[in-house]
Coordinates of C-alpha atoms in Angstrom, one line a residue:
X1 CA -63.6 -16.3 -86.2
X2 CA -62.6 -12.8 -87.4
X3 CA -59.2 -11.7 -86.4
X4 CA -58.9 -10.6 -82.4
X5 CA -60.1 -6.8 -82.8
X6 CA -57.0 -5.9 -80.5
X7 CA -54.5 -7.8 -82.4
X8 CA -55.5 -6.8 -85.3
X9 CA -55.3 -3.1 -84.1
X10 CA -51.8 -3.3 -83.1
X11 CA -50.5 -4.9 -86.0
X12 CA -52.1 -2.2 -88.4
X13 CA -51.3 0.7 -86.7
X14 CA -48.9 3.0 -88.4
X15 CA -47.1 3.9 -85.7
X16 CA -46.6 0.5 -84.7
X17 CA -45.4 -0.3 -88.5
X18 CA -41.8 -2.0 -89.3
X19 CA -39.8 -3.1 -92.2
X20 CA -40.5 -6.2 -93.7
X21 CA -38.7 -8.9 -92.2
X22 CA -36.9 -9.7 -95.2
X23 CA -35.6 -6.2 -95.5
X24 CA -34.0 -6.6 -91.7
X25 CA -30.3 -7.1 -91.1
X26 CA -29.6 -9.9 -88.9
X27 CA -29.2 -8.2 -86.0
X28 CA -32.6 -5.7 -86.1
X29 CA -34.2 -9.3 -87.0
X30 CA -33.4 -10.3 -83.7
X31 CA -33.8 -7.6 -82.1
X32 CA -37.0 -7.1 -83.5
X33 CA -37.9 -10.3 -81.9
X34 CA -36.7 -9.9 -78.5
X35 CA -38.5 -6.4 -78.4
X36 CA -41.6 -8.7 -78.3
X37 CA -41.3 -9.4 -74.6
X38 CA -42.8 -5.9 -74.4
X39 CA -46.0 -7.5 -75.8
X40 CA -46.3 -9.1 -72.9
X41 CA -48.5 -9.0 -69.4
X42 CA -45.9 -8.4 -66.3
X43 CA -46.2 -11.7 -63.9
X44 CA -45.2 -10.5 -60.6
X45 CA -46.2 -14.0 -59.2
X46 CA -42.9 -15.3 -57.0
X47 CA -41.0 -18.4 -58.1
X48 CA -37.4 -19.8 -57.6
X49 CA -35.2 -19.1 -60.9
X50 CA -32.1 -21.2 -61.2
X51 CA -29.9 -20.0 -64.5
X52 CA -27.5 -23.2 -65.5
X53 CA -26.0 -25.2 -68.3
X54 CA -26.1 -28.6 -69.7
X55 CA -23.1 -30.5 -71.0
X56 CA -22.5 -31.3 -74.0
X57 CA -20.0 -32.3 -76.8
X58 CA -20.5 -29.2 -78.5
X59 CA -19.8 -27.2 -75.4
X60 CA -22.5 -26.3 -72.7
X61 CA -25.8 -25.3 -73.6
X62 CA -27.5 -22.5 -71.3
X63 CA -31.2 -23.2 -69.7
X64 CA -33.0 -21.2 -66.8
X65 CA -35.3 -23.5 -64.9
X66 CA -38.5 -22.0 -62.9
X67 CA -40.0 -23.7 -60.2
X68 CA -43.1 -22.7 -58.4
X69 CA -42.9 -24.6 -55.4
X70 CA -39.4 -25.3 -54.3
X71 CA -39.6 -28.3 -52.5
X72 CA -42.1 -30.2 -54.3
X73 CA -41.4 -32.5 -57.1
X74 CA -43.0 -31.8 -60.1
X75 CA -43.8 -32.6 -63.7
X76 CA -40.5 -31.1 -65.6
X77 CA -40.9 -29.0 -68.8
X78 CA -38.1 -28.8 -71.5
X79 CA -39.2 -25.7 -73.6
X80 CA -37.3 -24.8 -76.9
X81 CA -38.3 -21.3 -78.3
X82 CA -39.6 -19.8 -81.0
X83 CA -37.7 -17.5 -83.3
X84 CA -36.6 -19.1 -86.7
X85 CA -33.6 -21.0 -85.6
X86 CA -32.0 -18.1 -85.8
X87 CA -33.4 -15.6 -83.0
X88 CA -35.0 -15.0 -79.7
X89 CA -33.6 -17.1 -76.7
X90 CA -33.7 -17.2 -73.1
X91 CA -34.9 -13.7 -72.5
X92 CA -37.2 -13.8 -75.1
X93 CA -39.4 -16.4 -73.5
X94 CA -39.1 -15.0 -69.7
X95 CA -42.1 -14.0 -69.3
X96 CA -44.7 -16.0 -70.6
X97 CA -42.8 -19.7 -69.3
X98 CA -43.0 -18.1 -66.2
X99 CA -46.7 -17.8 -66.5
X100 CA -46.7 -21.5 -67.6
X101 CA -44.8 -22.6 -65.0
X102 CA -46.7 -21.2 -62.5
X103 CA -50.0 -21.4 -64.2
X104 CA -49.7 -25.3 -65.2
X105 CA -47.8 -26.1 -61.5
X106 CA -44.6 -27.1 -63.5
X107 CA -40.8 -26.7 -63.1
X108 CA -39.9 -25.4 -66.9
X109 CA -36.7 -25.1 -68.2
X110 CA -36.0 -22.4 -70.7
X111 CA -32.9 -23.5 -72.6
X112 CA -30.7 -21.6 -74.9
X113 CA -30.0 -23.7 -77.7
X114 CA -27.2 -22.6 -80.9
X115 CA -28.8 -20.1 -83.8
X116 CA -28.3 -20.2 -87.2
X117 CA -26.5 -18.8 -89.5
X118 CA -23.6 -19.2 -86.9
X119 CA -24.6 -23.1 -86.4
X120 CA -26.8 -24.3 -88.4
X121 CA -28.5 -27.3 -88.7
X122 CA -28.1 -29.9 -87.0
X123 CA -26.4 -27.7 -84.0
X124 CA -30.0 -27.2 -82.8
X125 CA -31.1 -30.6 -82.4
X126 CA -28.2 -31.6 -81.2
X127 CA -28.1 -29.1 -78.2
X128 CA -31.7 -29.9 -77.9
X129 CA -31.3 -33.9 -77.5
X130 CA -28.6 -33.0 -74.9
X131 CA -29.9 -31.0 -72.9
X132 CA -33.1 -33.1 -72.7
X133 CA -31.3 -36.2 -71.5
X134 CA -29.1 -34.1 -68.8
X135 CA -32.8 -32.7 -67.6
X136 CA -33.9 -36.5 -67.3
X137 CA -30.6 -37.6 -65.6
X138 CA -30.7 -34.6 -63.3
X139 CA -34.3 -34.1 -62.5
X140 CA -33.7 -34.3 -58.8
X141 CA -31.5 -31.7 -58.3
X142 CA -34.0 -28.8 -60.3
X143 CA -36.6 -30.3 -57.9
X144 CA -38.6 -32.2 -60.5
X145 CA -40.2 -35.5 -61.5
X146 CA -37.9 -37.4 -64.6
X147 CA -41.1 -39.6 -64.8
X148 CA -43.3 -36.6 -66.1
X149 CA -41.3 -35.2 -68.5
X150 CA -42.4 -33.0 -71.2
X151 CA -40.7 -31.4 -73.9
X152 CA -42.4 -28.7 -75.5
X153 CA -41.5 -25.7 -77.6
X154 CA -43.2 -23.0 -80.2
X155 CA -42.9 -22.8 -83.7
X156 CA -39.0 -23.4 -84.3
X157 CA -38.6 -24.8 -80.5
X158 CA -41.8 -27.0 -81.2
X159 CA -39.7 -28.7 -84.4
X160 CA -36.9 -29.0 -81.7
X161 CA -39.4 -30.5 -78.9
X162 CA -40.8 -33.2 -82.1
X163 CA -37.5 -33.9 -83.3
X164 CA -36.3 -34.7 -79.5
X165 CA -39.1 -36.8 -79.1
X166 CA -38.9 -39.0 -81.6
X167 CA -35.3 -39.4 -81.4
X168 CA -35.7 -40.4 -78.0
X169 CA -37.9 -43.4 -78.8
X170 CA -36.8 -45.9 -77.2
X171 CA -33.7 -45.1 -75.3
X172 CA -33.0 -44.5 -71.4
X173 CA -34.4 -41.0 -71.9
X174 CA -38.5 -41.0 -71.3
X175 CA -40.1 -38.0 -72.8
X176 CA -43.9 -38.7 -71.5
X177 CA -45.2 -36.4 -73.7
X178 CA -44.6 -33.5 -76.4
X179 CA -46.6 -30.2 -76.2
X180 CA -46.0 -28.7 -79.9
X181 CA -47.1 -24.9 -80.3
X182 CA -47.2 -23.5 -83.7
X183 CA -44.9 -25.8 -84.9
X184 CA -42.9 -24.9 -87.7
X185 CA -42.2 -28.6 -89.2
X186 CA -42.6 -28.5 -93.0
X187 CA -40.3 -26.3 -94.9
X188 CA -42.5 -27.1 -98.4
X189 CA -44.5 -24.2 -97.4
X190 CA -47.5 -25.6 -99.6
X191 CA -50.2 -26.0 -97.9
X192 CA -53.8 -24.2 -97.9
X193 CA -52.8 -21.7 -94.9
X194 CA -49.9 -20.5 -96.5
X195 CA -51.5 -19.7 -99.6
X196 CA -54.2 -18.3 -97.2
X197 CA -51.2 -16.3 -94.9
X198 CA -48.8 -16.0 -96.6
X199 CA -48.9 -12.0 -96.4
X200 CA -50.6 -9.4 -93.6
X201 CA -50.3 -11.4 -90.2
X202 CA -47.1 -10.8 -88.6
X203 CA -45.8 -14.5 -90.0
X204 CA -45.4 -14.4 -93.7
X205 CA -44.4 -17.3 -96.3
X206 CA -41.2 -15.2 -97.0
X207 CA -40.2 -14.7 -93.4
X208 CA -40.3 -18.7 -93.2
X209 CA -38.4 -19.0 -96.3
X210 CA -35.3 -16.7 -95.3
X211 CA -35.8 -18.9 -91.5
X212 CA -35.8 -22.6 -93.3
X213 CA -32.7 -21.1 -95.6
X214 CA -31.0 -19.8 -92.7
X215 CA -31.4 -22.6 -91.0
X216 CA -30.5 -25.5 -93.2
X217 CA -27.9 -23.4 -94.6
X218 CA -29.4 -23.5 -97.9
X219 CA -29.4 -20.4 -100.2
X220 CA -31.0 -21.7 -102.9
X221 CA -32.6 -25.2 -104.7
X222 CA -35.1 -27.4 -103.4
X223 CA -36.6 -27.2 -99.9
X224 CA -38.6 -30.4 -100.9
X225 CA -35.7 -33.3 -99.7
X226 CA -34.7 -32.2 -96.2
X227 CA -33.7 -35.0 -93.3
X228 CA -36.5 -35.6 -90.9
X229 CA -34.0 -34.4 -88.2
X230 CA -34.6 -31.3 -89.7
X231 CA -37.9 -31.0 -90.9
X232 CA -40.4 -33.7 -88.9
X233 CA -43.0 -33.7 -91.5
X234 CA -40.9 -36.1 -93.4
X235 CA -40.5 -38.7 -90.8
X236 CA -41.4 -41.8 -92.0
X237 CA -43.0 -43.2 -89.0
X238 CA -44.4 -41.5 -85.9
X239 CA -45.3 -44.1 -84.0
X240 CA -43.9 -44.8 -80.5
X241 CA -44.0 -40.8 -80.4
X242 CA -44.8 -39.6 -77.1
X243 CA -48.8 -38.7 -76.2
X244 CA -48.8 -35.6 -78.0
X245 CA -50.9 -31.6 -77.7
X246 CA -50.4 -29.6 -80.8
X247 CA -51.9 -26.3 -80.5
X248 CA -52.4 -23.9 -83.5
X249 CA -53.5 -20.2 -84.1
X250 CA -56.4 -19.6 -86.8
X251 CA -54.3 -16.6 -88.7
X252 CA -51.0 -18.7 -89.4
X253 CA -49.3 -19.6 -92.2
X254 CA -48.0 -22.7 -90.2
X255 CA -51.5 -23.8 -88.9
X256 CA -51.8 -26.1 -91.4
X257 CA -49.0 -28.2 -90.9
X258 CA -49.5 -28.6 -87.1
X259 CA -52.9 -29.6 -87.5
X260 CA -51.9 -32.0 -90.5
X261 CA -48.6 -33.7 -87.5
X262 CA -51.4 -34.2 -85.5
X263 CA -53.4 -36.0 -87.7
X264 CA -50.4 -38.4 -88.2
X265 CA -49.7 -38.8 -84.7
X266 CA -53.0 -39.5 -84.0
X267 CA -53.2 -42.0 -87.3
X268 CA -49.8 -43.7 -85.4
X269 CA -52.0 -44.4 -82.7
X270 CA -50.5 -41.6 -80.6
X271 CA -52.8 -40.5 -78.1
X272 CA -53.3 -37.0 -79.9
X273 CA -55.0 -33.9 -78.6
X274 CA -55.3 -30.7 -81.4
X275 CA -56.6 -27.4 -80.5
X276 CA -57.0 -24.3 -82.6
X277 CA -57.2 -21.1 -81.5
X278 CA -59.4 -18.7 -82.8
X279 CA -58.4 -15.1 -84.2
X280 CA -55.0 -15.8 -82.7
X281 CA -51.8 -14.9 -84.9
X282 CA -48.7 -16.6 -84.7
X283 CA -46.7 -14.8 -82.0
X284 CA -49.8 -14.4 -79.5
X285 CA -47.5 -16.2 -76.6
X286 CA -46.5 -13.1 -76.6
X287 CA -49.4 -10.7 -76.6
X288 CA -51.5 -11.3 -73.6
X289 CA -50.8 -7.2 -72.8
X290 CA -51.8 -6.0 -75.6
X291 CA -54.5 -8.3 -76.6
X292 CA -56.4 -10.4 -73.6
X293 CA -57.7 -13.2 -75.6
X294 CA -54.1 -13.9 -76.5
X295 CA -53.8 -15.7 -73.2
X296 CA -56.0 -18.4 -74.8
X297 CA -53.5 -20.3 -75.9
X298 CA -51.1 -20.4 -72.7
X299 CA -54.2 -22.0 -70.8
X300 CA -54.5 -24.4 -73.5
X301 CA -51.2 -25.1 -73.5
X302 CA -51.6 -25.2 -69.2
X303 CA -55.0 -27.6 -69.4
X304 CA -52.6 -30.1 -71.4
X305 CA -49.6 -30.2 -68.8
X306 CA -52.3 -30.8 -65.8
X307 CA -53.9 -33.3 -67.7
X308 CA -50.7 -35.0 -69.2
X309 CA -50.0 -37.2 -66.0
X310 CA -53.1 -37.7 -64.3

């Protein structure tokens, strides 16, 4: 399908033209990212917000949990955002996991997790992994269901949300399934969609390069031998993964390698669902306001939380 009309609009408009990513500083990368809540459609839908923190030996790591029906267990959400390892964060996703958790009729918590270059890898994970088993163990107090747990991210938080899961395997910590959105999982950058998008669709093949550097705190050399902690497209062996949703966007650099996880998953004999999204870039969670269609891919991503414990 041809690029969303609206998107595709916005994105070439002149006035709405920026500096290459790679020409940003640090901090107008981030900001540049966290100016994308703008993007988005207001919810004015009420829901209880609880803002806390999950121990951990690195120190606490910061989550705000939404719950649309205080008072009623329900399914519980883990959500790791986007943002290159090394941007966006709690704010960033406010408004669409409020939609989700509304939307889907979950309790999501937003967490906060450590951003390269001041911690990088493996501060992520490891704030991940903890907060994920303090959500299981404390479940009851955020008004949720431990035995319908999710963990779930986009792009750089979907890597986190694999990663989790399949460290996990196995222990007192039952994930009961992964939701993976754009995930950003292989930092070989080779395949047929980045050659395809590499340039002129918001996401560019150099803006993942500067993130997976960033990230792994490697300037230069190889990106081709990288631990499967870091990068889950070099795990060995997926099964005993969590059932498993991987949603992609047609116009992605990173489609590619989502579609090809799920492939695996589903070749582990992990019950496996994979949905593209049509005319979608990378970023659409956040462009439901300026581009309707872009909501497509928070009701996939609702559809597979209903349907993850019936």
């Amino acid at each position: 399908m041809a690029l969303d009309p609206q998107v595709k609009q916005f994105f070439l408009d002149p006035v709405n033209d920026s500096p290459p990513p790679d020409d940003l500083s640090l901090a107008e990368f981030r900001a540049a990212v966290e100016a994308m809540t703008s993007f988005c459609a207001p919810d004015e839908r009420v829901l209880h917000t609880r803002d806390g923190a999950a121990p951990s030996s690195q120190g606490p790591v910061p989550f705000r949990a939404y719950h649309p029906e205080p008072g009623t267990p329900l399914p519980l959400v883990v959500y790791f955002h986007g943002g290159g390892w090394m941007s966006g964060g709690i704010d960033y996703m406010e408004p669409p996991l409020r939609s989700l958790a509304v939307e889907a009729g979950v309790v999501v918590a937003n967490v906060g997790y450590r951003l390269a270059p001041e911690h990088p890898y493996p501060a992520a994970p490891r704030d991940a992994e903890a907060v994920t088993t303090w959500m299981y163990e404390n479940a009851t107090a955020l008004g949720a269901d431990r035995d319908r747990l999710v963990v779930a991210g986009d792009s750089a938080g979907a890597n986190l949300a694999a990663v989790v899961a399949l460290t996990l395997r196995g222990s007192g910590t039952r994930v009961g399934h992964q939701l993976l959105i754009n995930p950003a999982i292989d930092p070989r950058m080779d395949s047929a969609s980045y050659r395809e998008f590499s340039v002129g669709h918001q996401n560019t093949a150099s803006m993942m390069e500067r993130c997976w550097r960033t990230y792994l705190d490697r300037p230069e050399g190889s990106l081709h031998e990288v631990p499967w902690q870091a990068a889950p497209a070099f795990a060995d062996d997926l099964s005993g993964a969590p059932p498993t949703t991987v949603i992609t966007v047609e116009y992605d650099p990173l489609r590619d390698e989502g579609e090809q996880f799920a492939a695996r998953t589903a070749a582990a004999g992990v019950p496996t669902t994979l949905v593209r999204c049509p005319g979608l870039i990378h970023c659409a969670m956040h462009l439901d306001g300026i581009a309707p269609r872009a909501a497509d891919l928070r009701g996939h991503a609702v559809r597979a939380l209903r349907a993850a414990f019936v």
